Structure formats: C-alpha cells, structure tokens
CSV table of C-alpha atoms in Angstrom, one decimal:
chain,number,residue,atom,x,y,z
A,1,MET,CA,-9.8,-4.4,-25.7
A,2,THR,CA,-10.9,-8.0,-26.1
A,3,ILE,CA,-8.7,-10.3,-28.2
A,4,ALA,CA,-10.2,-13.1,-30.3
A,5,LEU,CA,-10.1,-16.4,-28.5
A,6,SER,CA,-7.3,-18.8,-29.3
A,7,ALA,CA,-7.3,-22.5,-28.6
A,8,SER,CA,-3.7,-22.4,-27.6
A,9,ALA,CA,-3.6,-19.4,-25.3
A,10,PRO,CA,-4.8,-19.5,-21.7
A,11,ARG,CA,-8.0,-17.5,-21.1
A,12,VAL,CA,-9.0,-15.2,-18.3
A,13,LEU,CA,-12.7,-14.2,-17.8
A,14,TRP,CA,-12.7,-10.5,-16.9
A,15,TRP,CA,-15.9,-10.3,-14.8
A,16,SER,CA,-17.2,-6.7,-14.3
A,17,HIS,CA,-20.6,-5.2,-14.5
A,18,GLY,CA,-20.7,-2.1,-16.7
A,19,GLY,CA,-17.2,-2.8,-18.1
A,20,ARG,CA,-15.7,0.5,-16.8
A,21,GLN,CA,-12.0,0.3,-16.6
A,22,TYR,CA,-9.7,2.4,-14.4
A,23,SER,CA,-6.0,2.9,-15.0
A,24,ARG,CA,-5.3,0.0,-12.6
A,25,ASP,CA,-7.4,-2.3,-14.8
A,26,ARG,CA,-5.9,-1.2,-18.1
A,27,ILE,CA,-2.4,-1.8,-16.7
A,28,ILE,CA,-3.4,-5.3,-15.5
A,29,ARG,CA,-5.0,-6.1,-18.8
A,30,ASP,CA,-1.8,-5.0,-20.6
A,31,ALA,CA,0.1,-7.3,-18.3
A,32,PHE,CA,-2.1,-10.2,-19.2
A,33,HIS,CA,-1.6,-9.5,-22.9
A,34,GLY,CA,2.2,-9.3,-22.3
A,35,LEU,CA,2.0,-12.8,-20.7
A,36,ASN,CA,0.2,-14.2,-23.8
A,37,TRP,CA,-3.2,-14.5,-22.0
A,38,VAL,CA,-6.5,-13.9,-23.9
A,39,ILE,CA,-9.0,-11.7,-22.1
A,40,GLN,CA,-12.7,-12.5,-22.4
A,41,ASP,CA,-15.0,-9.8,-21.1
A,42,PHE,CA,-18.2,-10.7,-19.2
A,43,ARG,CA,-20.4,-7.8,-18.2
A,44,PRO,CA,-23.4,-9.1,-16.2
A,45,ALA,CA,-26.5,-7.0,-16.5
A,46,VAL,CA,-27.2,-7.4,-12.7
A,47,SER,CA,-24.2,-8.0,-10.5
A,48,LEU,CA,-25.9,-10.2,-7.9
A,49,LEU,CA,-27.3,-12.5,-10.6
A,50,GLY,CA,-24.1,-12.6,-12.7
A,51,ASP,CA,-23.7,-16.3,-12.2
A,52,VAL,CA,-27.2,-17.1,-13.4
A,53,GLU,CA,-26.6,-15.0,-16.6
A,54,ALA,CA,-23.2,-16.6,-17.2
A,55,SER,CA,-24.8,-20.1,-16.9
A,56,LEU,CA,-27.7,-19.2,-19.2
A,57,ARG,CA,-25.3,-17.8,-21.8
A,58,ARG,CA,-23.2,-21.0,-21.4
A,59,LEU,CA,-19.9,-19.1,-21.1
A,60,PRO,CA,-17.0,-21.3,-21.9
A,61,THR,CA,-14.9,-22.3,-18.8
A,62,PRO,CA,-11.8,-20.2,-18.7
A,63,ASP,CA,-8.5,-20.9,-17.0
A,64,LEU,CA,-9.0,-18.1,-14.5
A,65,VAL,CA,-11.7,-15.6,-13.4
A,66,TRP,CA,-10.5,-12.0,-12.6
A,67,VAL,CA,-12.7,-9.6,-10.7
A,68,PRO,CA,-11.2,-6.1,-11.1
A,69,CYS,CA,-10.9,-3.2,-8.7
A,70,PHE,CA,-13.9,-1.7,-6.9
A,71,ARG,CA,-16.1,-4.6,-8.0
A,72,GLN,CA,-17.2,-6.0,-4.6
A,73,ARG,CA,-20.7,-6.1,-6.0
A,74,ASP,CA,-19.6,-8.6,-8.7
A,75,ALA,CA,-17.4,-10.8,-6.5
A,76,GLU,CA,-20.0,-13.0,-4.9
A,77,ALA,CA,-21.8,-14.1,-8.1
A,78,ALA,CA,-18.4,-14.6,-9.8
A,79,GLN,CA,-17.2,-16.8,-6.9
A,80,ARG,CA,-20.4,-19.0,-7.1
A,81,TRP,CA,-19.9,-19.5,-10.8
A,82,ALA,CA,-16.2,-20.2,-10.5
A,83,LYS,CA,-16.6,-22.6,-7.6
A,84,LYS,CA,-19.1,-24.7,-9.6
A,85,ARG,CA,-16.6,-25.0,-12.4
A,86,SER,CA,-13.5,-25.5,-10.2
A,87,VAL,CA,-11.9,-22.4,-11.8
A,88,PRO,CA,-9.6,-20.2,-9.6
A,89,LEU,CA,-10.8,-16.7,-9.0
A,90,ILE,CA,-8.6,-13.7,-8.3
A,91,PHE,CA,-10.1,-10.5,-6.8
A,92,ASP,CA,-8.2,-7.2,-7.1
A,93,PRO,CA,-10.4,-4.9,-4.9
A,94,LEU,CA,-7.7,-2.1,-4.6
A,95,ILE,CA,-9.7,-0.7,-1.6
A,96,SER,CA,-11.8,-2.0,1.2
A,97,ALA,CA,-15.4,-0.8,1.0
A,98,TYR,CA,-15.6,-1.2,4.7
A,99,ASP,CA,-12.6,1.1,5.2
A,100,LYS,CA,-13.8,3.6,2.8
A,101,GLN,CA,-17.4,3.9,4.2
A,102,VAL,CA,-16.5,3.7,7.9
A,103,PHE,CA,-13.1,5.5,8.2
A,104,GLU,CA,-12.8,7.6,5.1
A,105,ARG,CA,-16.3,8.8,4.4
A,106,GLN,CA,-17.4,8.2,8.0
A,107,LYS,CA,-20.8,7.1,6.8
A,108,PHE,CA,-21.1,4.6,9.7
A,109,SER,CA,-19.5,4.4,13.1
A,110,SER,CA,-17.2,1.3,13.4
A,111,ASP,CA,-19.4,-0.2,16.1
A,112,SER,CA,-22.7,0.2,14.2
A,113,ARG,CA,-24.6,-2.7,12.9
A,114,ALA,CA,-24.3,-1.3,9.4
A,115,ALA,CA,-20.5,-1.2,9.6
A,116,GLN,CA,-20.4,-4.7,11.1
A,117,ARG,CA,-22.6,-6.1,8.3
A,118,LEU,CA,-20.4,-4.5,5.7
A,119,LEU,CA,-17.3,-5.9,7.3
A,120,THR,CA,-18.8,-9.4,7.6
A,121,ARG,CA,-19.8,-9.4,3.9
A,122,GLU,CA,-16.5,-8.1,2.7
A,123,ARG,CA,-14.5,-10.5,4.8
A,124,ARG,CA,-16.5,-13.3,3.2
A,125,LEU,CA,-15.8,-11.9,-0.3
A,126,PHE,CA,-12.1,-11.6,0.4
A,127,GLN,CA,-11.7,-15.0,2.1
A,128,ASN,CA,-13.7,-16.8,-0.7
A,129,SER,CA,-11.3,-15.7,-3.4
A,130,THR,CA,-8.6,-18.1,-4.5
A,131,ARG,CA,-6.2,-15.1,-4.2
A,132,LEU,CA,-6.7,-11.5,-3.1
A,133,ILE,CA,-4.5,-8.8,-4.7
A,134,ALA,CA,-3.2,-5.8,-2.8
A,135,ASP,CA,-1.5,-2.8,-4.3
A,136,THR,CA,1.1,-2.5,-1.5
A,137,GLY,CA,2.5,-4.6,1.3
A,138,CYS,CA,0.7,-2.3,3.8
A,139,HIS,CA,-2.6,-3.0,2.2
A,140,ALA,CA,-1.9,-6.7,2.2
A,141,GLN,CA,-1.3,-6.5,6.0
A,142,TYR,CA,-4.5,-4.6,6.4
A,143,PHE,CA,-6.5,-7.3,4.5
A,144,GLN,CA,-4.8,-10.0,6.7
A,145,GLN,CA,-5.5,-8.2,10.0
A,146,THR,CA,-8.9,-6.7,9.4
A,147,HIS,CA,-10.5,-9.2,7.0
A,148,HIS,CA,-8.7,-12.3,8.3
A,149,VAL,CA,-7.4,-13.3,4.9
A,150,ASP,CA,-4.6,-15.9,5.2
A,151,SER,CA,-1.2,-14.4,4.4
A,152,GLN,CA,-0.5,-17.1,1.9
A,153,ARG,CA,-3.5,-16.0,-0.2
A,154,VAL,CA,-2.7,-12.3,-0.5
A,155,ASP,CA,-0.4,-11.2,-3.2
A,156,VAL,CA,1.0,-7.7,-4.0
A,157,ILE,CA,0.9,-6.2,-7.5
A,158,PRO,CA,1.9,-2.5,-7.7
A,159,VAL,CA,-0.4,0.0,-9.4
A,160,SER,CA,2.3,1.6,-11.6
A,161,ALA,CA,1.4,4.1,-14.4
A,162,GLU,CA,0.2,3.8,-17.9
A,163,GLU,CA,3.6,4.0,-19.6
A,164,GLN,CA,2.2,4.7,-23.1
A,165,LEU,CA,0.9,8.0,-21.7
A,166,PHE,CA,3.1,9.0,-18.8
A,167,VAL,CA,6.5,9.2,-20.5
A,168,PRO,CA,9.5,11.2,-19.4
A,169,GLN,CA,8.8,14.8,-20.1
A,170,PRO,CA,11.2,16.9,-22.1
A,171,PRO,CA,13.8,18.8,-20.0
A,172,LYS,CA,12.7,22.3,-19.2
A,173,ALA,CA,14.3,25.4,-17.9
A,174,VAL,CA,13.3,25.8,-14.2
A,175,SER,CA,10.4,28.3,-13.9
A,176,GLU,CA,10.9,31.7,-12.3
A,177,PRO,CA,9.2,31.6,-9.9
A,178,VAL,CA,9.5,27.8,-9.3
A,179,HIS,CA,6.2,26.1,-10.2
A,180,VAL,CA,4.6,23.7,-7.7
A,181,MET,CA,1.6,21.6,-8.7
A,182,PHE,CA,-1.0,19.4,-7.1
A,183,TYR,CA,-3.7,17.5,-9.0
A,184,GLY,CA,-6.4,15.3,-7.5
A,185,SER,CA,-9.9,14.8,-6.3
A,186,PHE,CA,-9.5,16.9,-3.1
A,187,ILE,CA,-10.4,14.1,-0.7
A,188,GLY,CA,-9.1,13.7,2.9
A,189,LEU,CA,-6.7,10.9,1.9
A,190,GLN,CA,-4.8,13.4,-0.3
A,191,GLY,CA,-4.7,16.1,2.4
A,192,PRO,CA,-5.1,19.1,0.0
A,193,GLN,CA,-5.9,21.4,2.9
A,194,PHE,CA,-2.4,20.8,4.2
A,195,ILE,CA,-1.0,21.7,0.8
A,196,ALA,CA,-3.0,24.9,0.8
A,197,GLU,CA,-1.7,25.9,4.2
A,198,ALA,CA,1.8,25.3,3.0
A,199,ALA,CA,1.2,27.3,-0.1
A,200,ARG,CA,0.0,30.2,2.0
A,201,GLN,CA,3.4,30.2,3.8
A,202,VAL,CA,5.4,30.2,0.5
A,203,PRO,CA,4.1,33.1,-1.6
A,204,GLU,CA,7.3,33.5,-3.4
A,205,LEU,CA,6.6,30.4,-5.5
A,206,ARG,CA,3.8,29.7,-8.0
A,207,TRP,CA,1.3,27.1,-7.0
A,208,THR,CA,-1.3,25.3,-9.2
A,209,PHE,CA,-4.1,23.2,-7.9
A,210,ILE,CA,-6.0,21.1,-10.5
A,211,GLY,CA,-9.2,19.2,-9.9
A,212,SER,CA,-12.3,19.3,-7.8
A,213,GLY,CA,-13.8,17.5,-4.8
A,214,PRO,CA,-15.1,17.8,-1.2
A,215,LEU,CA,-12.2,19.8,0.2
A,216,LEU,CA,-11.8,22.2,-2.8
A,217,SER,CA,-13.7,25.0,-1.2
A,218,GLU,CA,-11.7,24.7,2.0
A,219,CYS,CA,-8.5,25.0,0.1
A,220,GLN,CA,-9.8,28.0,-1.8
A,221,THR,CA,-10.8,29.7,1.4
A,222,ILE,CA,-7.3,29.1,2.9
A,223,LEU,CA,-5.8,30.7,-0.2
A,224,LYS,CA,-8.3,33.5,-0.6
A,225,ASN,CA,-6.6,36.7,-2.0
A,226,CYS,CA,-3.4,34.8,-2.6
A,227,ASP,CA,-2.3,35.7,-6.1
A,228,HIS,CA,0.5,33.1,-6.2
A,229,ALA,CA,-2.0,30.2,-6.1
A,230,THR,CA,-4.3,29.2,-9.1
A,231,PHE,CA,-7.1,26.7,-9.1
A,232,VAL,CA,-7.8,24.9,-12.4
A,233,PRO,CA,-10.8,22.7,-13.0
A,234,ARG,CA,-10.2,19.0,-13.7
A,235,VAL,CA,-8.3,18.4,-16.9
A,236,PRO,CA,-8.7,15.5,-19.3
A,237,TYR,CA,-6.7,12.4,-18.2
A,238,ASP,CA,-4.6,12.4,-21.4
A,239,ALA,CA,-3.6,16.0,-20.7
A,240,LEU,CA,-2.0,15.2,-17.4
A,241,PRO,CA,1.5,14.3,-18.7
A,242,ASP,CA,1.8,17.7,-20.4
A,243,ARG,CA,0.6,19.4,-17.2
A,244,ILE,CA,3.1,17.5,-15.2
A,245,GLY,CA,5.8,18.5,-17.7
A,246,ARG,CA,5.1,22.2,-17.2
A,247,ALA,CA,5.7,22.0,-13.4
A,248,ASP,CA,9.0,21.9,-11.5
A,249,ILE,CA,7.8,20.1,-8.4
A,250,LEU,CA,4.8,17.7,-8.0
A,251,LEU,CA,3.0,17.1,-4.8
A,252,GLY,CA,1.7,13.7,-3.7
A,253,VAL,CA,-0.6,13.0,-0.7
A,254,PHE,CA,-0.4,14.1,2.9
A,255,GLY,CA,-3.5,12.8,4.6
A,256,ASN,CA,-3.1,11.6,8.2
A,257,SER,CA,-5.5,8.6,8.0
A,258,ASP,CA,-4.3,5.0,8.2
A,259,LYS,CA,-5.4,4.5,4.6
A,260,ALA,CA,-3.2,7.3,3.4
A,261,GLY,CA,-0.2,5.5,4.8
A,262,ARG,CA,-1.1,2.3,3.1
A,263,VAL,CA,-1.2,3.5,-0.5
A,264,ILE,CA,1.1,4.7,-3.3
A,265,PRO,CA,-1.3,7.1,-5.2
A,266,ASN,CA,-1.6,7.3,-8.9
A,267,LYS,CA,-0.3,10.8,-9.0
A,268,VAL,CA,3.1,9.7,-7.4
A,269,TYR,CA,3.5,6.9,-9.9
A,270,GLN,CA,2.6,9.2,-12.8
A,271,ALA,CA,4.9,12.1,-11.7
A,272,LEU,CA,7.8,9.8,-11.2
A,273,ALA,CA,7.2,8.2,-14.6
A,274,CYS,CA,7.2,11.6,-16.2
A,275,GLY,CA,10.5,12.4,-14.5
A,276,ARG,CA,9.6,15.2,-12.2
A,277,PRO,CA,10.6,15.8,-8.5
A,278,VAL,CA,8.0,14.7,-6.0
A,279,ILE,CA,7.2,15.7,-2.4
A,280,THR,CA,4.9,13.3,-0.6
A,281,GLN,CA,4.4,11.7,2.8
A,282,SER,CA,6.8,9.1,4.0
A,283,SER,CA,5.1,5.7,4.2
A,284,SER,CA,6.1,2.1,4.5
A,285,ALA,CA,4.0,1.4,1.4
A,286,TYR,CA,7.0,2.4,-0.7
A,287,PRO,CA,10.0,0.1,-1.2
A,288,SER,CA,12.3,0.4,1.9
A,289,ALA,CA,15.4,0.8,-0.3
A,290,MET,CA,13.7,3.7,-2.1
A,291,ARG,CA,12.8,5.4,1.2
A,292,ARG,CA,16.4,5.3,2.4
A,293,LEU,CA,17.6,7.4,-0.5
A,294,SER,CA,17.8,11.2,-0.6
A,295,ALA,CA,15.8,13.3,-3.0
A,296,VAL,CA,18.8,13.6,-5.3
A,297,GLU,CA,19.0,9.8,-5.5
A,298,SER,CA,15.3,8.9,-5.6
A,299,GLY,CA,13.5,12.0,-6.9
A,300,VAL,CA,11.3,12.0,-3.8
A,301,THR,CA,11.4,14.3,-0.8
A,302,TRP,CA,9.6,12.6,2.2
A,303,VAL,CA,7.6,14.5,4.8
A,304,ALA,CA,5.4,13.5,7.7
A,305,PRO,CA,1.6,13.3,7.0
A,306,GLY,CA,-0.6,16.3,8.0
A,307,GLN,CA,2.3,18.7,8.4
A,308,PRO,CA,1.9,21.9,6.3
A,309,GLN,CA,5.2,23.3,7.7
A,310,GLN,CA,7.1,20.3,6.5
A,311,ILE,CA,5.6,20.7,3.0
A,312,ALA,CA,6.5,24.4,3.0
A,313,ASP,CA,10.1,23.7,4.2
A,314,ALA,CA,10.5,20.9,1.6
A,315,VAL,CA,9.3,23.1,-1.2
A,316,ARG,CA,11.5,26.0,-0.2
A,317,GLN,CA,14.6,23.7,0.1
A,318,LEU,CA,14.0,22.3,-3.4
A,319,ALA,CA,13.4,25.8,-4.8
A,320,ALA,CA,16.5,27.2,-3.2
A,321,ASN,CA,18.5,24.6,-5.2
A,322,ALA,CA,16.5,25.0,-8.4
A,323,HIS,CA,19.5,24.2,-10.6
A,324,ALA,CA,19.4,20.6,-9.2
A,325,LEU,CA,15.7,20.0,-10.1
A,326,PRO,CA,16.4,18.5,-13.6
A,327,LYS,CA,18.8,16.1,-12.0
A,328,ILE,CA,16.3,15.2,-9.3
A,329,GLY,CA,13.7,14.7,-12.0
A,330,ARG,CA,16.0,12.2,-13.8
A,331,ALA,CA,16.4,10.4,-10.4
A,332,ALA,CA,12.6,10.2,-10.1
A,333,ARG,CA,12.3,8.4,-13.4
A,334,GLY,CA,15.2,6.1,-12.4
A,335,ALA,CA,13.4,5.2,-9.2
A,336,TYR,CA,10.2,4.5,-11.2
A,337,ASN,CA,12.2,2.2,-13.5
A,338,ARG,CA,13.8,0.4,-10.7
A,339,TRP,CA,10.9,-0.3,-8.4
A,340,LEU,CA,7.5,0.8,-9.8
A,341,ASN,CA,7.3,0.2,-13.5
A,342,ASN,CA,5.0,-2.0,-15.7
A,343,ASP,CA,7.6,-4.8,-15.8
A,344,MET,CA,7.1,-5.2,-12.0
A,345,VAL,CA,3.4,-5.5,-12.6
A,346,ARG,CA,3.9,-8.2,-15.2
A,347,GLU,CA,6.4,-10.1,-13.0
A,348,CYS,CA,4.1,-10.1,-10.0
A,349,LEU,CA,1.1,-11.1,-12.1
A,350,ALA,CA,3.0,-13.9,-13.7
A,351,ALA,CA,4.0,-15.3,-10.3
A,352,VAL,CA,0.4,-15.2,-9.0
A,353,ILE,CA,-1.3,-16.8,-12.0
A,354,GLU,CA,1.3,-19.5,-12.3
A,355,GLN,CA,0.7,-20.5,-8.7
A,356,VAL,CA,-3.1,-20.6,-9.0
A,357,THR,CA,-3.4,-22.0,-12.6
A,358,GLY,CA,-0.1,-23.8,-13.3
A,359,VAL,CA,0.3,-21.8,-16.5
A,360,SER,CA,3.8,-20.6,-16.9
A,361,GLY,CA,4.1,-16.9,-16.5
A,362,ALA,CA,7.1,-16.1,-18.7
A,363,ALA,CA,6.7,-12.5,-19.8
A,364,ARG,CA,6.7,-11.6,-23.4
A,365,ARG,CA,8.8,-8.4,-23.7
A,366,PRO,CA,7.6,-5.8,-26.2
A,367,ALA,CA,9.8,-5.5,-29.3
A,368,ALA,CA,12.4,-2.8,-29.2
C-alpha cells in the first residue's frame, strides 16, 4: 500500500521492478508505517535503466532509498540515482545470488569464470550500499567474509511473521495419532528428504507434507506405500495458519548446507507465532538464549542437520508426552514474542534509519 505524501513525514523511495512483495517486504513496509514514514513506490520498467527513468520522471528526492529483497537487478541503478542526489540507500537482499546459484543450485562451480563474475558484481552491489541488511547474525557474517562488506555497514533485521495472519491458533485436543506437518518448497535447504526418511521410521504417527518442488518426487518415493504419510499440493498462503492449527507438531528445516545454518526460515517464525511446537535444526542463527532453553521452555526441539534418526527420535519423544504439547505450544508463542516478533523488526529498522538519515526512529505503537 502506498500512502499519500505528507510534507511533515519522512519519505522512503521503495525501488523495485515489478512491485512484487514477499512477506519480508510487507513486514518491513508495516514497520516503516509504524515509524511514521511515508512509502513512495517506484517500479522501473527496466531494472538496469531505472535511474534514467527516475530522472526523466523527476522523482522527488526522498530521505531514503530502499531496495527490497531479491532485487539485485535493481540495486545498481538505484545506487547511481541515490548517489547523484546524496541520498542514503539501504539494500535488503535477504539472500546472496552468488551463494544461491553456486552452492544451492550448483549452476556454476565456485572457481568458474561465471561464478567469479557473479561474485564480483554482487560484492560491488553490497559494498556500494549505504547499509546492507541481513536477516540473521550468521548472514551478516557471511556478507562480511564473502562479500567483504565492512561490519559497521551491515545491520540485522529479523524476518518475523505477518502477525495479522499468523496469530495464536485455538487450543486443540491432541490428535490420535499425533499429527506431524511439514510445508515448503521442497528444496535442498529445507532437507525434506530427511523428513521423509524420518517419517518412514515412525509409522505410528500421522505425517502431512504440503507443497511442491524439486525434491518432492524423492520424498514420495521414500514414502511409497506408507499409508501414514499424505502429500498435499501447495495451499493458499492465507490458509497456512489454519493448517498449522490443525497439526500437533511442525517441522522446520534440516538441510546440511552452510546456507541452511545461516537462516531462520519463514515456516519456523510462522509456526511459533501460531503457538505450535517446532522441531528444527540447531543453528547459531537463532538467539543464543533461545537455543539454551528446553522444548518445554522455548517451544522448539533442536536436532542436527541432515539426521533423519534425530528427527524421528524427537518426534517420538514429543508424541510420547502428548499431554505436554499444548504447554509447549504456548512456550513457542512466548519465544516468538520475546525474540522474533514485529516489534523487534521495528526497533531494528528504527535504529538503522536513524543512523543513516538522522530521522528519529521512535516507534508508534498500534492502539490497543
């Protein structure tokens, strides 16, 4: 949503070709609104020529330019335009295109010319931003080490969940058998094949897999002729909270790549916000105080990445104490409220924009 411009409110120019918004973007935009900023959208017709279009259209000079997640293609033109006008620019890439293409998709080998060109270009984009945003401390360290971004110019803003949608789900009687659910895009980072192998070991419980993607067929093969496992096509985004509410245990990610250890995935934020117990891989991406807590205290059971046996053992242990699942679910929402909620996003954003623009970042709390 674009709010009408106000002479008294600071303005951020949201620079994104096509205007597509992800949940990360919507949460950040809500945070700007909560901080009394006005968002002006600019959608260049051609990413690489965005600065030319912005000049021809005589866009008013804002207080800040924001390039949202996944928009590496927009960043260079936005940087040229912002530099000419001495306007700070913040880039929130969320991921590294180099990391994704080389190590996740394995499109290029790391020592190939194509990979090195991609790395060189992305380094320039990251380094030429006034500030670079990372979603976790682990990702911030990656940007510093791999892209040589000065540590003083990388800030962390957590992803969180869309709280208007992912609300605490009503208490439910524990299913018989206990219902375990995974939803996702079935990519290597999520490690769905490890979940499928765990599910095969625990036929006494009910397992639901929602979504589609590259590893779906492998998971279906692992669980062929297993009546306790059901595969459901992708469901609408706004139907996810209800689906989460129907389950007793939610599964996060278990991929054994470096990237999997640097992220807190949307599904974990969302499940915790909905107040359901979560099993996911242990990672230093999470707040250290949260990782020190037991499942009863945090709502999360931690396992090692790429270990189906540990997933199976964790599920069995929770199911064996099914009477405690509602309590663990309440702890999950408590952990979300303490470390991962939208207030944290606003506070982190406020600190960054005050440092780069001088505009006070006092958050405006929603009315009760």
